[in-house]
Short mmCIF file of C-alpha atoms in Angstrom, two decimals:
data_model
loop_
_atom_site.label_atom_id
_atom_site.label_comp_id
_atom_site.label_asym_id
_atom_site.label_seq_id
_atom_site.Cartn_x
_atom_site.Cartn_y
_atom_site.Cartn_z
CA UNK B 47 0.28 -6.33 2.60
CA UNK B 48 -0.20 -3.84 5.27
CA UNK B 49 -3.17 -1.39 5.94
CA UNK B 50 -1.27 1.39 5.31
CA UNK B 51 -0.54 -0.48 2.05
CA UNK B 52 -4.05 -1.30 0.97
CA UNK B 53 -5.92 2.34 1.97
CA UNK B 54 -3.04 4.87 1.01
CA UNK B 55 -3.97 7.53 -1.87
CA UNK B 56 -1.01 9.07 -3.18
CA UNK B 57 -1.67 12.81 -4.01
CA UNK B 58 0.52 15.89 -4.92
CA UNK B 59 0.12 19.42 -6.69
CA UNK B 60 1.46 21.44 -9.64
CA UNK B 61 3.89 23.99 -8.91
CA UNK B 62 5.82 26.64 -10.79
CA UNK B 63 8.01 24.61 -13.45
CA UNK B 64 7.44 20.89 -11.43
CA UNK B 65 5.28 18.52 -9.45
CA UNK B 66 5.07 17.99 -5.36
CA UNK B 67 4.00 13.97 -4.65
CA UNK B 68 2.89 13.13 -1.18
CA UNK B 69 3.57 9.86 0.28
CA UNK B 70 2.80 8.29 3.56
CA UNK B 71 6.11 8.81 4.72
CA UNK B 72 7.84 11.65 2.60
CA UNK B 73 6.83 14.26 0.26
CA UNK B 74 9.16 14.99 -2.80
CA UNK B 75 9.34 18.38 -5.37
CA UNK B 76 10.85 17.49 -8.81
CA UNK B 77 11.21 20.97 -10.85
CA UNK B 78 13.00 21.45 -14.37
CA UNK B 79 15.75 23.89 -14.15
CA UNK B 80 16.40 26.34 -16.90
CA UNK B 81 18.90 24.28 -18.34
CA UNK B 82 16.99 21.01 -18.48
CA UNK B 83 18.06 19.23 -15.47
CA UNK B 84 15.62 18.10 -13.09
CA UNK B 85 16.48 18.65 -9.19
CA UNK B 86 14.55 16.66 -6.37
CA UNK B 87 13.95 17.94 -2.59
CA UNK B 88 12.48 15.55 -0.03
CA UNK B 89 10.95 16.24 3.36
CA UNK B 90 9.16 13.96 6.03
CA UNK B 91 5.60 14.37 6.56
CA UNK B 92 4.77 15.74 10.01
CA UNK B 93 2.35 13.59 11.56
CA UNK B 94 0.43 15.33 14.39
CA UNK B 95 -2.71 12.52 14.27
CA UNK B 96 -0.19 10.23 15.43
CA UNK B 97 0.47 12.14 18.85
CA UNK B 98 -3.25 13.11 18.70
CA UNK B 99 -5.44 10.36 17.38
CA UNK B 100 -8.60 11.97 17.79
CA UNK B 101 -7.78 14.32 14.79
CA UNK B 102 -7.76 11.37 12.38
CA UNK B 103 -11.60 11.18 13.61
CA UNK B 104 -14.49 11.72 10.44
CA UNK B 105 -14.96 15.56 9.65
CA UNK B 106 -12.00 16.46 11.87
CA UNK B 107 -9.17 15.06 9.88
CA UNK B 108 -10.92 16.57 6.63
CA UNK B 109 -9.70 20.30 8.52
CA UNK B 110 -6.76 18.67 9.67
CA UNK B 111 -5.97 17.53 5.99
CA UNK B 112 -6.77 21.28 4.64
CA UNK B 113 -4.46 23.03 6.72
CA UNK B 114 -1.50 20.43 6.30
CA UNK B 115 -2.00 20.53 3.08
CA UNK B 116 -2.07 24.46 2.35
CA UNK B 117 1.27 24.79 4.65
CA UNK B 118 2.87 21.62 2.71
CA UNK B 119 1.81 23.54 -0.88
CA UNK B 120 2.47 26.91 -0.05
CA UNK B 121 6.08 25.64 1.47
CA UNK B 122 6.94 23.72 -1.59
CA UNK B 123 5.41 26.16 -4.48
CA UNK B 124 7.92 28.64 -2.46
CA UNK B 125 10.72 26.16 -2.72
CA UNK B 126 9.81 25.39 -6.46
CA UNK B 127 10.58 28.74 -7.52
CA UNK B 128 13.48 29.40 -5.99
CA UNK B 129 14.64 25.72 -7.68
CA UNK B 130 13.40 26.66 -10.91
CA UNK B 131 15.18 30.29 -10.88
CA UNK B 132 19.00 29.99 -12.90
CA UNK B 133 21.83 30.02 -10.38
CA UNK B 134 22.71 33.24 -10.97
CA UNK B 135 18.88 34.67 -10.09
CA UNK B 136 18.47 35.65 -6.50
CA UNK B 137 16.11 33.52 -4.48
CA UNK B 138 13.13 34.83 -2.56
CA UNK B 139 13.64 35.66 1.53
CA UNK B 140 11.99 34.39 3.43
CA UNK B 141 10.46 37.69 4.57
CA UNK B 142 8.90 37.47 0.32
CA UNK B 143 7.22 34.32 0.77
CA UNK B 144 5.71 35.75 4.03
CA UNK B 145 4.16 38.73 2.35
CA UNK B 146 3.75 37.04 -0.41
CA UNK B 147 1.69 34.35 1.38
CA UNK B 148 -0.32 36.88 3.84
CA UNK B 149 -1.71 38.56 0.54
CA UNK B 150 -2.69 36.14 -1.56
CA UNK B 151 -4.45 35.00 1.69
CA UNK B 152 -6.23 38.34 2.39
CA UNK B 153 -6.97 38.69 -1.45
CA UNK B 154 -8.61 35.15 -1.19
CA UNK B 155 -10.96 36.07 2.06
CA UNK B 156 -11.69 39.16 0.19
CA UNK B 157 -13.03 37.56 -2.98
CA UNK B 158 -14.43 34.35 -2.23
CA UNK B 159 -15.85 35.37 1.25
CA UNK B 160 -16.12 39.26 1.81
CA UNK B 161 -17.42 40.48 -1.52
CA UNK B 162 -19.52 37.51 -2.40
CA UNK B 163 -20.93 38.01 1.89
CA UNK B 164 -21.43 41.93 1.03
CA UNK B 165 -23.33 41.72 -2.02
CA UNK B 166 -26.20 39.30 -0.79
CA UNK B 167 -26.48 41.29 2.27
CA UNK B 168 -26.95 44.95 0.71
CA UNK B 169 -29.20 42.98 -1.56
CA UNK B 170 -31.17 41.38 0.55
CA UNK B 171 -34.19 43.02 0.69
CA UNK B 172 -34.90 41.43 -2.94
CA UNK B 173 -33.85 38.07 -1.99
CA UNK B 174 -36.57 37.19 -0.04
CA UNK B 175 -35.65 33.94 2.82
CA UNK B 176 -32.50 33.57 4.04
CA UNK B 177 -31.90 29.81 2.24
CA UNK B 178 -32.48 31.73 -0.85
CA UNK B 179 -29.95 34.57 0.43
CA UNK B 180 -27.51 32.01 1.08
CA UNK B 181 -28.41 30.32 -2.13
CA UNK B 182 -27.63 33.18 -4.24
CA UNK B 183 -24.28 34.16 -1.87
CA UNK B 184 -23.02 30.08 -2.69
CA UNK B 185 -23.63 31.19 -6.58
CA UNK B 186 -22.26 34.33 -6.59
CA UNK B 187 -18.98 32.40 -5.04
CA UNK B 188 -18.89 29.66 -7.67
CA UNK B 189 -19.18 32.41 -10.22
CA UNK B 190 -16.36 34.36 -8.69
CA UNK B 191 -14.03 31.14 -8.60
CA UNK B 192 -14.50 30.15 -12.29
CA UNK B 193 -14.00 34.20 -13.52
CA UNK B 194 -10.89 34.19 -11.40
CA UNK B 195 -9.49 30.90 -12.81
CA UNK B 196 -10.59 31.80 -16.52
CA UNK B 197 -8.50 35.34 -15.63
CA UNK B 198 -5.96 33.45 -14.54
CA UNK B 199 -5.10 31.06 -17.64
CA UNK B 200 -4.40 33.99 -19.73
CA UNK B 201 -1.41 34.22 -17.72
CA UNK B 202 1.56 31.91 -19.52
CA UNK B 203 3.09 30.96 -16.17
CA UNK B 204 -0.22 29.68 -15.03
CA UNK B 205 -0.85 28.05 -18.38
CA UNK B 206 2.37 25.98 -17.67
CA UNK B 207 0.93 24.98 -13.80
CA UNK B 208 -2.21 23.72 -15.32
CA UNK B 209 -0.02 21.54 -17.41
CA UNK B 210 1.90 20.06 -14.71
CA UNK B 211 -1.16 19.90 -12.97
CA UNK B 212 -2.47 17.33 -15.86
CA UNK B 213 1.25 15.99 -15.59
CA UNK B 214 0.32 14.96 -11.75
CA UNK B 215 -3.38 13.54 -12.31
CA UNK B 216 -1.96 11.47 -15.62
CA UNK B 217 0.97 10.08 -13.40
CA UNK B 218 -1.42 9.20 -10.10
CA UNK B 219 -3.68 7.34 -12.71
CA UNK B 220 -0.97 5.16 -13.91
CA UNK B 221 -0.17 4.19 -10.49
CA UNK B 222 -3.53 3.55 -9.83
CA UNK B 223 -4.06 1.02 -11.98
CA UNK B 224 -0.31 -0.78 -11.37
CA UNK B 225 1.73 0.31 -14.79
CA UNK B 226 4.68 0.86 -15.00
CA UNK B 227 5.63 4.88 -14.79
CA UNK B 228 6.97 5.28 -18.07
CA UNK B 229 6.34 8.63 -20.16
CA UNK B 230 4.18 6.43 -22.66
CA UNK B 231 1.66 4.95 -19.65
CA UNK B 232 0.95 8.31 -17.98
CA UNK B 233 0.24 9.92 -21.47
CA UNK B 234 -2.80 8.06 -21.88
CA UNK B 235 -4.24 8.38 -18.71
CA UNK B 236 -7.08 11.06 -17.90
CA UNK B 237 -5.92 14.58 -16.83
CA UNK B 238 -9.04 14.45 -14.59
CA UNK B 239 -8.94 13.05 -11.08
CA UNK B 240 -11.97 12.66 -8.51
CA UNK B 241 -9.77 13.16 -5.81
CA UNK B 242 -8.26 16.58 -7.31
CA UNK B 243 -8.25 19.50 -5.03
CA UNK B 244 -10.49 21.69 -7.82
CA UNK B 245 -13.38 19.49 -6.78
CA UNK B 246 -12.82 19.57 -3.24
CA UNK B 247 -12.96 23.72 -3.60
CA UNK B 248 -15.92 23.22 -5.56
CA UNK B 249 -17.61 20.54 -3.18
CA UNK B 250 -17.11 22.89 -0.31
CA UNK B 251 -18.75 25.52 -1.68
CA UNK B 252 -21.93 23.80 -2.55
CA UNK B 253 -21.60 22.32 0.81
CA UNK B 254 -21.56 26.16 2.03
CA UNK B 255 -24.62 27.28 0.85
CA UNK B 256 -26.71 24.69 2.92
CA UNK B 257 -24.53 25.51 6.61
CA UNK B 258 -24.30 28.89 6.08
CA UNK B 259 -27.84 29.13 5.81
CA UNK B 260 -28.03 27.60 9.14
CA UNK B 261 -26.36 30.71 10.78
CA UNK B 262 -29.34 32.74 10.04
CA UNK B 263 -28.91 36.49 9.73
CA UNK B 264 -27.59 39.35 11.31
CA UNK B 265 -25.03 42.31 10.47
CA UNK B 266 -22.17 42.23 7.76
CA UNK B 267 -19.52 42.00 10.70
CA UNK B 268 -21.69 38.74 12.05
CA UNK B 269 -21.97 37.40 8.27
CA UNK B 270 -18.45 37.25 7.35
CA UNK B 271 -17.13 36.34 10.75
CA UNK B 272 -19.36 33.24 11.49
CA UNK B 273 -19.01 31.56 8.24
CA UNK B 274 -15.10 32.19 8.77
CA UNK B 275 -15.87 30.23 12.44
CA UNK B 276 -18.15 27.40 10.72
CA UNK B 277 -15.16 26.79 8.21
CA UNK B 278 -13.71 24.15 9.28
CA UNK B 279 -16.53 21.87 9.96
CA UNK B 280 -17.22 22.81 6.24
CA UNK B 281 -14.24 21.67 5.11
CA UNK B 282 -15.01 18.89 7.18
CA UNK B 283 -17.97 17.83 5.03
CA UNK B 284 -16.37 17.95 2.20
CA UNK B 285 -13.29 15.82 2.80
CA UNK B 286 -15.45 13.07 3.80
CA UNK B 287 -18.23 13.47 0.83
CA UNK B 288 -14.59 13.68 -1.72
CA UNK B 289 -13.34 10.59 -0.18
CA UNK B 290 -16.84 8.50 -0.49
CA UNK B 291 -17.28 10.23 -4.09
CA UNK B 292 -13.37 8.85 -4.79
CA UNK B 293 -14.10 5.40 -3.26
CA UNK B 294 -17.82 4.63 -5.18
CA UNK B 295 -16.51 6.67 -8.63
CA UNK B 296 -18.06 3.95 -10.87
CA UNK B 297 -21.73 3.90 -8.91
CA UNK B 298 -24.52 6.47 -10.33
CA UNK B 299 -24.45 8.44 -6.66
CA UNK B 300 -20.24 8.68 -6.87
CA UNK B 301 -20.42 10.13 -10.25
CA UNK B 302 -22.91 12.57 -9.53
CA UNK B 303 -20.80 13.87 -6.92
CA UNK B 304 -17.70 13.95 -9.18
CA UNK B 305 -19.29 15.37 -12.58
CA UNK B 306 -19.48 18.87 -11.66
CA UNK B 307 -15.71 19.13 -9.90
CA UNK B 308 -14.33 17.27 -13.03
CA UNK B 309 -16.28 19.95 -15.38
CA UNK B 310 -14.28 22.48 -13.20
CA UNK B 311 -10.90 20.61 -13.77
CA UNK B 312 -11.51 21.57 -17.80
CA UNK B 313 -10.09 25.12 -16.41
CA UNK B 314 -7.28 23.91 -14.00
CA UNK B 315 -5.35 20.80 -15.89
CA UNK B 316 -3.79 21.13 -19.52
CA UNK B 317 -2.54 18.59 -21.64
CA UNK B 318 1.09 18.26 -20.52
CA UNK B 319 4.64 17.39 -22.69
CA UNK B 320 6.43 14.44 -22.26
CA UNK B 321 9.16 16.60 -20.45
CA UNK B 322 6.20 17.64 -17.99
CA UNK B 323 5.10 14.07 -17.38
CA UNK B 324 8.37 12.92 -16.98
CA UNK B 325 8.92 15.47 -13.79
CA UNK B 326 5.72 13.92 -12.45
CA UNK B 327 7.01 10.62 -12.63
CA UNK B 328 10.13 12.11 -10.75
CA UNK B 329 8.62 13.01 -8.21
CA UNK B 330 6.48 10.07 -7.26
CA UNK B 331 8.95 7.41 -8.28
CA UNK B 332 10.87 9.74 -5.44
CA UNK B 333 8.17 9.04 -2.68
CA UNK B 334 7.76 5.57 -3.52
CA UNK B 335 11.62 4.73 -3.00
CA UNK B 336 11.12 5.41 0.49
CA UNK B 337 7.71 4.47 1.18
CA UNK B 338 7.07 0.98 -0.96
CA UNK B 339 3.44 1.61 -0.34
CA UNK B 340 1.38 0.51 -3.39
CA UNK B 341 -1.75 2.43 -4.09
CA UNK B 342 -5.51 1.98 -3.55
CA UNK B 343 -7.14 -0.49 -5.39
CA UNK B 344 -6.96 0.38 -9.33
CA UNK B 345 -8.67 3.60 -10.51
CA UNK B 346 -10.29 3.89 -13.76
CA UNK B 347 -11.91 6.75 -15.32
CA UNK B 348 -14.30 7.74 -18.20
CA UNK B 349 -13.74 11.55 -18.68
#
């Protein structure tokens, strides 16, 4: 067996009506059309740490991994719903998925880094140290995230993402522990995953509270901007601590780490159908054609 073979995690995301799996190699989108049919797109994974090895270096490739993963997600939840649209809907341009893209963007910086930055600093004055500034900023954040994902779920078409993205986690697990992707495996599987993006978010954040407080304080303008510029070494922190937290699930420490970003995935999975899980299993039975990678070593989760 190769090392690629033995230390590859397969991954993917929910998107609108289907499932995106990420191989070594390839990365697939299975989505249900209106009529019941399930269409497939494929594309090969860009590999820039392979021109550049130093970005597969610790805390570097977890910033490297964010942005290739944001451009693969936001490409393919694009593609998704132009796939999932009847033949006789018009598709989005590709001037809509720009603005579409640069908003949600600017809404996100607004919410989960402006307002949250604002507040602490006009309240300051009762906050006392800046650790306990930055403490109370990190909270605000958290609380921000978990309103905006219970707003969120009243929304039907969201609803129906969160099942898919249960679909994903229940079909990962089955590979994970070597069954055979059948409907009937991947429905008893957990629709929680310690590798699941939702913890990540939530990882960083916690992680945030303790560098931002490092950057000491100064004017709005300086606030927002430098923990914009400490980002990535953020991100950075938190691929590594969700990849040791992964890797040492069943130790006291590993679970620790995990409990509070599988409380959060409550909010973003749903059960899914059997119609859902069998999209899932579409798409990563699509990856592994191509790849013939097995997974990690068998993951196994109490939830």
């Amino acid at each position: 067996m190769s090392n690629k073979a033995k230390k590859y995690n397969y991954g993917g995301m929910a998107v609108i009506e289907g499932v995106m799996m990420r191989g070594p190699d390839e990365t697939a989108v299975a989505v249900r059309k209106p009529d019941g049919s399930i269409v497939i797109e494929k594309e090969a994974n860009k590999k820039p740490e392979e021109k550049y090895p130093f970005l597969k270096w610790p805390f570097i490739r977890g910033t490297v991994a964010l942005v290739s993963s944001m451009a693969v997600g936001i490409r393919m939840l694009n593609k998704s719903a132009n796939l999932s649209m009847d033949d006789d809907e018009e598709e989005l341009t590709s001037g809509e998925i720009l603005a579409t893209g640069l908003l949600a963007l600017v809404l996100a910086l607004a919410l989960f880094v402006v307002l949250p930055t604002a507040i602490v600093h006009f309240a300051q004055q009762w906050l006392g140290g800046i650790f306990l500034q930055n403490l109370v900023e990190g909270a605000v954040r958290i609380v921000f995230l978990i309103l905006y994902i219970v707003a969120i779920t009243r929304m039907d078409d969201i609803k129906r993402v969160f099942m898919y993205h249960g679909a994903e986690h229940k079909t990962i697990f089955a590979h994970e522990k070597g069954l055979e992707l059948t409907v009937e495996n991947a429905r008893l599987q957990s629709c929680s995953h310690p590798r699941c993006g939702t913890s990540f978010l939530l990882i960083v954040m916690v992680i945030a509270i303790l560098v931002f407080a490092l950057l000491g304080d100064g004017t709005l303008f300086y606030r927002v901007w430098s923990r914009l510029a400490v980002f990535p070494i953020v991100a950075g922190i938190g691929y590594e601590l969700i990849k040791l937290s992964a890797k040492y699930y069943d130790r006291p420490l590993g679970r620790a780490l995990i409990a509070p970003g599988l409380a959060l995935q409550k909010l973003t999975t749903r059960e899914p159908d059997d119609s859902q899980l069998e999209v899932a299993i579409r798409a990563l039975n699509e990856v592994l054609k191509t790849d013939q990678t097995p997974a990690v070593e068998p993951v196994s989760l109490q939830v």
